[in-house]
Short mmCIF file of C-alpha atoms in Angstrom, two decimals:
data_model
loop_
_atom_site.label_atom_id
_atom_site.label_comp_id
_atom_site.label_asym_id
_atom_site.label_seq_id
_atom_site.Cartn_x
_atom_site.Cartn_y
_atom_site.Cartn_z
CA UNK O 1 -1.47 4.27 38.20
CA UNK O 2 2.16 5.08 38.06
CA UNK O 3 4.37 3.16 36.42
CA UNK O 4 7.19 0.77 38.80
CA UNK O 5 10.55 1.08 37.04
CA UNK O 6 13.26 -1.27 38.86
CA UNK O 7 16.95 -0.95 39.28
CA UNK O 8 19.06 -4.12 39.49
CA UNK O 9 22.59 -4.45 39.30
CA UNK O 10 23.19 -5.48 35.70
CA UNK O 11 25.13 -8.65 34.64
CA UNK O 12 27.11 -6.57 32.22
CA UNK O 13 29.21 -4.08 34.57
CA UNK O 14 28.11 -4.62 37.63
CA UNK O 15 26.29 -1.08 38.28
CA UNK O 16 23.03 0.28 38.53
CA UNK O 17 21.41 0.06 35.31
CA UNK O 18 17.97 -0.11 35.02
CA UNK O 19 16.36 -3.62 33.20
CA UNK O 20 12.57 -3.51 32.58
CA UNK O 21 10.68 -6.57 32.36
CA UNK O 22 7.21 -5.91 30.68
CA UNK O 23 5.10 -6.01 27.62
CA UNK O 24 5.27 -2.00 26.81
CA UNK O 25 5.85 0.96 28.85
CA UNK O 26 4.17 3.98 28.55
CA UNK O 27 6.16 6.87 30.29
CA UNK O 28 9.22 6.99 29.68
CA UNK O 29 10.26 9.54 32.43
CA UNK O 30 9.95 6.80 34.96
CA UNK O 31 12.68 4.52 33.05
CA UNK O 32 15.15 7.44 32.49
CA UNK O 33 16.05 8.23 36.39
CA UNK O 34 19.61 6.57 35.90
CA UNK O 35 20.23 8.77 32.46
CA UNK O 36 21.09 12.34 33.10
CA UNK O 37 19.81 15.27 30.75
CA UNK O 38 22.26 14.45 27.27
CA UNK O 39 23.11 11.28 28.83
CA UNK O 40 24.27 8.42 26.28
CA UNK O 41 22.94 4.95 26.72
CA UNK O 42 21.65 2.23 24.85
CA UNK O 43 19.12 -0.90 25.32
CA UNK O 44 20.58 -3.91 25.54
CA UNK O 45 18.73 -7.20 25.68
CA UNK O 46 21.22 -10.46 26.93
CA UNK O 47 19.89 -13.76 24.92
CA UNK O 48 22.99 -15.64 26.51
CA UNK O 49 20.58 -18.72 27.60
CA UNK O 50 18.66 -19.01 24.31
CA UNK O 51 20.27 -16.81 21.43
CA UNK O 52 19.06 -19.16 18.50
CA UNK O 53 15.16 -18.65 19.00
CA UNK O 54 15.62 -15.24 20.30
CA UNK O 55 17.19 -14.18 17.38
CA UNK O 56 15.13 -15.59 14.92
CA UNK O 57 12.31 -13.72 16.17
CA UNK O 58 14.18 -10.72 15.89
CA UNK O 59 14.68 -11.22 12.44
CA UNK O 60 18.07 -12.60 11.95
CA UNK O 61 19.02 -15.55 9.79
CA UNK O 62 20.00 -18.55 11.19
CA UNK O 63 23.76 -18.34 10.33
CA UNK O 64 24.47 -15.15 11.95
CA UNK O 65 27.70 -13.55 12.68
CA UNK O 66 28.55 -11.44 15.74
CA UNK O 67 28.28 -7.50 14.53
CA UNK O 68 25.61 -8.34 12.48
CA UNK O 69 23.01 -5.16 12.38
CA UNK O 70 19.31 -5.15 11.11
CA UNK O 71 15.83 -4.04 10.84
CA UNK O 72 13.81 -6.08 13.19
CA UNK O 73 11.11 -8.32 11.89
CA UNK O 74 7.56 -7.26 12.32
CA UNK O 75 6.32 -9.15 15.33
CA UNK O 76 3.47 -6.39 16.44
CA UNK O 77 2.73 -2.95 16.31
CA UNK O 78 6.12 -1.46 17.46
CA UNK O 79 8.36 -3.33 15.22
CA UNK O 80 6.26 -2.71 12.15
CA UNK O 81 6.00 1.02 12.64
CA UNK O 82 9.69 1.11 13.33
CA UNK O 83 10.04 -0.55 9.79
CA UNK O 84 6.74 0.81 8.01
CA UNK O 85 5.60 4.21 9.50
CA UNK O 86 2.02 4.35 9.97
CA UNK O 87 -0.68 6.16 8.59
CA UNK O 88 -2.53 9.44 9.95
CA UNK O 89 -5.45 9.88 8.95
CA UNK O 90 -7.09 13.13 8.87
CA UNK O 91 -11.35 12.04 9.25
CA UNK O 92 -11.96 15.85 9.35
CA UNK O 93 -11.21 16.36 5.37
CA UNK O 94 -13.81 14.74 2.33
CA UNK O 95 -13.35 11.67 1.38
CA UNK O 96 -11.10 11.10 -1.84
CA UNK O 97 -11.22 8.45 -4.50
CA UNK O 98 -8.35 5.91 -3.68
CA UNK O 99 -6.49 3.01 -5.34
CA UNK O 100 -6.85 -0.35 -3.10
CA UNK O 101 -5.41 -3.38 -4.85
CA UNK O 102 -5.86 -5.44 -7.52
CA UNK O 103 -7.65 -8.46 -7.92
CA UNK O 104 -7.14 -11.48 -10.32
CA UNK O 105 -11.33 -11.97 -11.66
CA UNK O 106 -12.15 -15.15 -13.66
CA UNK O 107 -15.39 -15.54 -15.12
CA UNK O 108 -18.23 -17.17 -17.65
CA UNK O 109 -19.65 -15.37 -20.33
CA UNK O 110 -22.58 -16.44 -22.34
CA UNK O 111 -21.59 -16.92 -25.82
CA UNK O 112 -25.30 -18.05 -27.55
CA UNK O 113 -26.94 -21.33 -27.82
CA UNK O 114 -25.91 -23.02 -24.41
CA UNK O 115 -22.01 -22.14 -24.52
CA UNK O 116 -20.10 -20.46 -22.37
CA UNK O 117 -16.47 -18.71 -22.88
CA UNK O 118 -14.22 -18.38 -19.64
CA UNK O 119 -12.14 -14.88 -19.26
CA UNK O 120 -9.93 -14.28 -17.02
CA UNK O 121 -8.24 -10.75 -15.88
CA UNK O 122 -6.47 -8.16 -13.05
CA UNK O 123 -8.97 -5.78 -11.69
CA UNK O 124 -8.07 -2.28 -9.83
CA UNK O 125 -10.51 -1.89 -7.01
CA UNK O 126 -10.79 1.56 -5.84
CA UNK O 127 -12.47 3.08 -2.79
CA UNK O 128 -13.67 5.94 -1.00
CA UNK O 129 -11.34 6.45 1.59
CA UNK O 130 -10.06 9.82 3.91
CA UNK O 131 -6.99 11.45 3.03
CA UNK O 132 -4.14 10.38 4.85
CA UNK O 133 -0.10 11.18 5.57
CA UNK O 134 2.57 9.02 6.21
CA UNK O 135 3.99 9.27 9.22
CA UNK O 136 7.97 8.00 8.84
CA UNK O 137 9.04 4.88 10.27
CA UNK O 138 12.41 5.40 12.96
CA UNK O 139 14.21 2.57 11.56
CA UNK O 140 15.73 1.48 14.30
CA UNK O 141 18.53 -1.46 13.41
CA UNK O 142 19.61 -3.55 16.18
CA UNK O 143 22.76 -5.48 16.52
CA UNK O 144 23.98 -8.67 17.54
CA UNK O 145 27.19 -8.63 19.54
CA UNK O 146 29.35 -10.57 22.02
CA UNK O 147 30.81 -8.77 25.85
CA UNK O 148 32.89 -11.61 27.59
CA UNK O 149 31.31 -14.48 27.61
CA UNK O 150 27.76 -13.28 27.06
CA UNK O 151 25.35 -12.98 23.74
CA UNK O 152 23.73 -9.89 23.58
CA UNK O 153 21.18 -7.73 21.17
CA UNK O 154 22.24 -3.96 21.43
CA UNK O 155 20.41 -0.69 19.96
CA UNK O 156 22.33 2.26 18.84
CA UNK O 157 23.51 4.63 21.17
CA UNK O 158 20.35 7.06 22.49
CA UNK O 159 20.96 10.55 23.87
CA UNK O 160 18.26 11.45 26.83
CA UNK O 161 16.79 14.99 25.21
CA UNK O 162 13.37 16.43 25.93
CA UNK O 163 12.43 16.23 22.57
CA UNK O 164 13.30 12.95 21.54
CA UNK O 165 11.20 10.94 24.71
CA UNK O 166 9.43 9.42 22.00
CA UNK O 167 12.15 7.94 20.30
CA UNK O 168 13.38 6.74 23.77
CA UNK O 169 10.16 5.04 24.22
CA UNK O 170 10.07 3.58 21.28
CA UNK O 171 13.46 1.72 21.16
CA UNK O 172 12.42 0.20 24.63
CA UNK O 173 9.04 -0.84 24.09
CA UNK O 174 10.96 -2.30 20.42
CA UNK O 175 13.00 -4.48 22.87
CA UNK O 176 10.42 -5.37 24.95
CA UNK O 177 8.43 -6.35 21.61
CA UNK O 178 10.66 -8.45 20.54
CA UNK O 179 12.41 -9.75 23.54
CA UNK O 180 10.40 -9.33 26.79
CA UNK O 181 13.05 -7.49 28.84
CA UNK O 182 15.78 -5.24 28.23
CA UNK O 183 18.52 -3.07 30.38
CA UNK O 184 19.17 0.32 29.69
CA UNK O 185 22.91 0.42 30.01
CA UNK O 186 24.10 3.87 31.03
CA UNK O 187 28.28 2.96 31.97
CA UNK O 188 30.65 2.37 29.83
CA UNK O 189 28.86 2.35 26.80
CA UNK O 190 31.85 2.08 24.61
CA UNK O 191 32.39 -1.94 25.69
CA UNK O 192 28.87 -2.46 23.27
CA UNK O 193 30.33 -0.48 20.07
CA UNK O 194 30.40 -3.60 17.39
CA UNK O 195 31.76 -3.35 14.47
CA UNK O 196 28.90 -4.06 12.50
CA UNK O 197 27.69 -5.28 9.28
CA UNK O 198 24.06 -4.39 7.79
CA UNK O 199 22.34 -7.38 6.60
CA UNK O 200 19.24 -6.03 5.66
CA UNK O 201 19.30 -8.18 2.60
CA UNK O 202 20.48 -11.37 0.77
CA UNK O 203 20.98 -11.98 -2.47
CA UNK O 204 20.05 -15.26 -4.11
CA UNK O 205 23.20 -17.03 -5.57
CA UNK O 206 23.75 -16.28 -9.54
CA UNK O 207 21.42 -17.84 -11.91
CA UNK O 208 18.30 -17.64 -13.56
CA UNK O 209 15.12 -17.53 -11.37
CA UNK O 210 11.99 -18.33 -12.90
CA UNK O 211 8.87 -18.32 -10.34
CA UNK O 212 9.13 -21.57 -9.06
CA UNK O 213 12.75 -21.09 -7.94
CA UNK O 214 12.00 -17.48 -6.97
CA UNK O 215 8.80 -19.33 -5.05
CA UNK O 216 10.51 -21.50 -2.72
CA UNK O 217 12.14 -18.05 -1.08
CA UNK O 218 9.62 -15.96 -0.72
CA UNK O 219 6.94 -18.50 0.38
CA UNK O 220 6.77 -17.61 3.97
CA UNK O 221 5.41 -14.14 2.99
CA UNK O 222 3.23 -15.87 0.05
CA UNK O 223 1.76 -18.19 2.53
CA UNK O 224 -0.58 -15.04 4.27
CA UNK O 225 -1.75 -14.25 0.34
CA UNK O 226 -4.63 -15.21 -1.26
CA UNK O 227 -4.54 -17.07 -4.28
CA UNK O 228 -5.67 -14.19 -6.97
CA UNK O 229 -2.92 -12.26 -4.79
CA UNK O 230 -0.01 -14.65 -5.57
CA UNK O 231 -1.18 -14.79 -9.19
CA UNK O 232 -0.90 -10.89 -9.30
CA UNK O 233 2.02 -11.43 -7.54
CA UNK O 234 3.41 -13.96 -9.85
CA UNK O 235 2.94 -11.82 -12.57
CA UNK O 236 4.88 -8.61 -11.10
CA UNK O 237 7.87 -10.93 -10.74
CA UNK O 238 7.73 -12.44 -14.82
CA UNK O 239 7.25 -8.73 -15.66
CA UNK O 240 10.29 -7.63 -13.99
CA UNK O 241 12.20 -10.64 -15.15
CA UNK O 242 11.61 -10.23 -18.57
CA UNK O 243 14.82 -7.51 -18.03
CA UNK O 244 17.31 -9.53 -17.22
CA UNK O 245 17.98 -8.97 -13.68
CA UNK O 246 21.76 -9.24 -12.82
CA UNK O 247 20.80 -9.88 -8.96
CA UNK O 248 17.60 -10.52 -6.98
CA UNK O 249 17.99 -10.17 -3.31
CA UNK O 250 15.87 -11.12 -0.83
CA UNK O 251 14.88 -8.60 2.30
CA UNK O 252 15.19 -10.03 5.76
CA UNK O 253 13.81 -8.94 9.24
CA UNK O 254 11.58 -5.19 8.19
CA UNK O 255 12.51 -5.77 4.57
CA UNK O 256 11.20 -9.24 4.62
CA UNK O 257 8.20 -7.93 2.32
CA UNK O 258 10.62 -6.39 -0.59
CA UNK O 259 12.29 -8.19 -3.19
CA UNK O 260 15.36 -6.07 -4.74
CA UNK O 261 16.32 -6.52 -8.64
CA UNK O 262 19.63 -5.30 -9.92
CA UNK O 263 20.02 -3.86 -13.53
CA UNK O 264 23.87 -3.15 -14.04
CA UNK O 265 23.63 -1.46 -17.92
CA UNK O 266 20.65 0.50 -16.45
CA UNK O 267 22.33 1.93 -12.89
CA UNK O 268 18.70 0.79 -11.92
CA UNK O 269 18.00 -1.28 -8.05
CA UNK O 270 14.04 -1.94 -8.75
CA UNK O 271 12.37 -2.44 -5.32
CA UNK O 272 9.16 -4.84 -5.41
CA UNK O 273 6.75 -3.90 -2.38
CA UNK O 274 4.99 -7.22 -2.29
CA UNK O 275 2.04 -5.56 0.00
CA UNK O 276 3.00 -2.19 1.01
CA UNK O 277 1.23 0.24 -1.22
CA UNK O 278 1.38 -2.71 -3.98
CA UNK O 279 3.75 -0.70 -5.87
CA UNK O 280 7.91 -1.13 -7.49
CA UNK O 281 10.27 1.76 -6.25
CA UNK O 282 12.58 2.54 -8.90
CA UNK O 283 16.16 3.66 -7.82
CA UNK O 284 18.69 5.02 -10.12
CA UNK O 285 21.80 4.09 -8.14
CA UNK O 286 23.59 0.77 -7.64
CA UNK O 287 22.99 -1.79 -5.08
CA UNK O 288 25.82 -0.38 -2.95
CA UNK O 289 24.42 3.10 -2.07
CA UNK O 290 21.01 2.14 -2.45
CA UNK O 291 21.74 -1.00 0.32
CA UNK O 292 23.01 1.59 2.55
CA UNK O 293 19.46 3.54 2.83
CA UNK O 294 17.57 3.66 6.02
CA UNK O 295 14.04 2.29 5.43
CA UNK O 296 12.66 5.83 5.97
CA UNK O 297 14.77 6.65 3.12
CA UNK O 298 13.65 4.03 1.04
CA UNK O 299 10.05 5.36 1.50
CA UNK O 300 10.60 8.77 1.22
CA UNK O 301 10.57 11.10 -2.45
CA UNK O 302 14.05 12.19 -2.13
CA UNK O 303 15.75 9.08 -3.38
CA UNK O 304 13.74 7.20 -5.71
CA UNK O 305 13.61 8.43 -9.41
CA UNK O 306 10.04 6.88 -9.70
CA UNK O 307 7.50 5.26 -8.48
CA UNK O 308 5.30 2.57 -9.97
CA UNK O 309 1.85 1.85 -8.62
CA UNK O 310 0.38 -1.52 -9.80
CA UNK O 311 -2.16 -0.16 -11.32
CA UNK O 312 -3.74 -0.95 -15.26
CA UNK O 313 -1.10 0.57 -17.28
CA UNK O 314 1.84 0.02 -14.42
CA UNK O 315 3.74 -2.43 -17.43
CA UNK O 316 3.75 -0.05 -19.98
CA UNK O 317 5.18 2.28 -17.69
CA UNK O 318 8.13 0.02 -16.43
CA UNK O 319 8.57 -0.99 -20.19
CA UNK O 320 9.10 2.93 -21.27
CA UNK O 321 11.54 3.57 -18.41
CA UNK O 322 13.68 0.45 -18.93
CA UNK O 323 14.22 1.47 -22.66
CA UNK O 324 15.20 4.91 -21.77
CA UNK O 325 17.53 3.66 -19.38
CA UNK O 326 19.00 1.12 -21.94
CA UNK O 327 19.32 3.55 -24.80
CA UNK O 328 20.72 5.97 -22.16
#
């Protein structure tokens, strides 16, 4: 069945743009009938009636200032793929031997003539799996802005090419992710140009932050972990302490997962992936160019000097790079 696209006068101009009320949509050629061929437009979602709630889904903080810009937060499959990527996996190749997570074990071992001594350790689980590639997230930052007298969540500006249709779809169905309805404003584009500000991350105010400070801001994301996981988890975050941090920050909307740790002397920003891939991305820049980075940058090789998968050894190999760094 073909897909009904409707075309109401918007609140914002007064023209024909076209708003779409739905969960998803699936072809995008239907949607694009007021957008000529290397048209500019952009989606715009107006949360006039009920900003606060609205934009605390989206991912913003509670505080928010107008021309504030940012990753959404993962609220389904659209929104994390616009902030994760997703994996392809290619079922046609063998099966490789692949790292999974790690585990805190505790157990009993019998030590002769009725006693018992308790251990305690991290395991590496590993599993069969089929290769796989990582397919890049888009990255798509949205903005929160002010026309007149109405509140409204804006994308960046979108260009109507054959080729990029995808991309097309996938900032609308983001909107309608996260929002339930959006307009695809076509005139006069330049009225929704904020000057904006990324806020992709906050940093924790100056002091020391031993894990049960460092606790009470990350516990939303610690509350969907088991408990070995936030013992593994807990230990990362000592490790990485143990350096002297000059800054922690704290990643909002798609960076809610990642913790970011300055190191001035070193020219090191130390990403902590707190589930993706269970692993620290190493960075040898400082905060300000590294804050800058699109999250398909962050993920990428071509900007981080290392990676560090959690895996038996993984301390040994963050101690040997933080003393070459120092004694650099």
């Amino acid at each position: 069945m073909k897909e009904a696209a409707q075309q109401r006068p918007s609140s914002h101009q007064g023209t024909m743009d076209m708003e779409i009320r739905k969960c998803r949509i699936l072809n995008i050629e239907n949607y694009l009938s007021s957008v000529p061929a290397h048209g500019q437009f952009r989606v715009v979602t107006d949360i006039t009636d009920n900003p606060g709630p609205q934009l605390q889904k989206a991912g913003f903080a509670e505080d928010v200032e107008e021309g504030a810009s940012i990753l959404p937060a993962l609220r389904g499959r659209v929104s994390r793929f616009n902030a994760e990527g997703k994996w392809r996996v290619f079922r046609d190749r063998p099966k490789e031997i692949r790292y999974i997570r790690t585990i805190f074990w505790r157990w009993r071992q019998w030590a002769g003539r009725d006693s018992y001594e308790e251990h305690e350790e991290f395991r590496d689980i590993y599993r069969e799996c089929y290769p796989r590639e990582l397919e890049p997230p888009p990255g798509i930052e949205i903005t929160f802005m002010r026309v007149g007298d109405r509140l409204l969540v804006v994308s960046p500006v979108l260009i109507n090419t054959d080729d990029g249709h995808e991309l097309l779809k996938h900032a609308i169905n983001l909107f309608l992710e996260l929002f339930g309805y959006c307009t695809l404003v076509t005139t006069d584009i330049a009225r929704y140009e904020p000057v904006t500000r990324t806020v992709n991350w906050r940093m924790l105010p100056p002091g020391q932050y031993p894990w049960e400070r460092l606790h009470g801001h990350i516990e939303h994301l610690l509350a969907r972990t088991s408990a070995g996981t936030a013992l593994f988890i807990k230990d990362r975050t000592e490790a990485l302490h143990s350096y002297g941090p000059d800054a922690i920050h704290v990643g909002a909307g798609g960076y809610s997962d990642y913790l970011a740790y300055e190191f001035h002397s070193r020219g090191l920003v130390v990403l902590e992936s707190i589930r993706r891939d269970n692993a620290l991305y190493v960075f040898g820049q400082e905060w300000e160019p590294f804050a800058r980075l699109s999250k398909a940058e962050v993920l990428s090789n071509h900007h981080h000097l290392t990676r560090i998968v959690h895996l038996s050894g993984w301390k040994e190999r963050l101690r040997a790079l933080m003393n070459h760094r120092e004694a650099a």
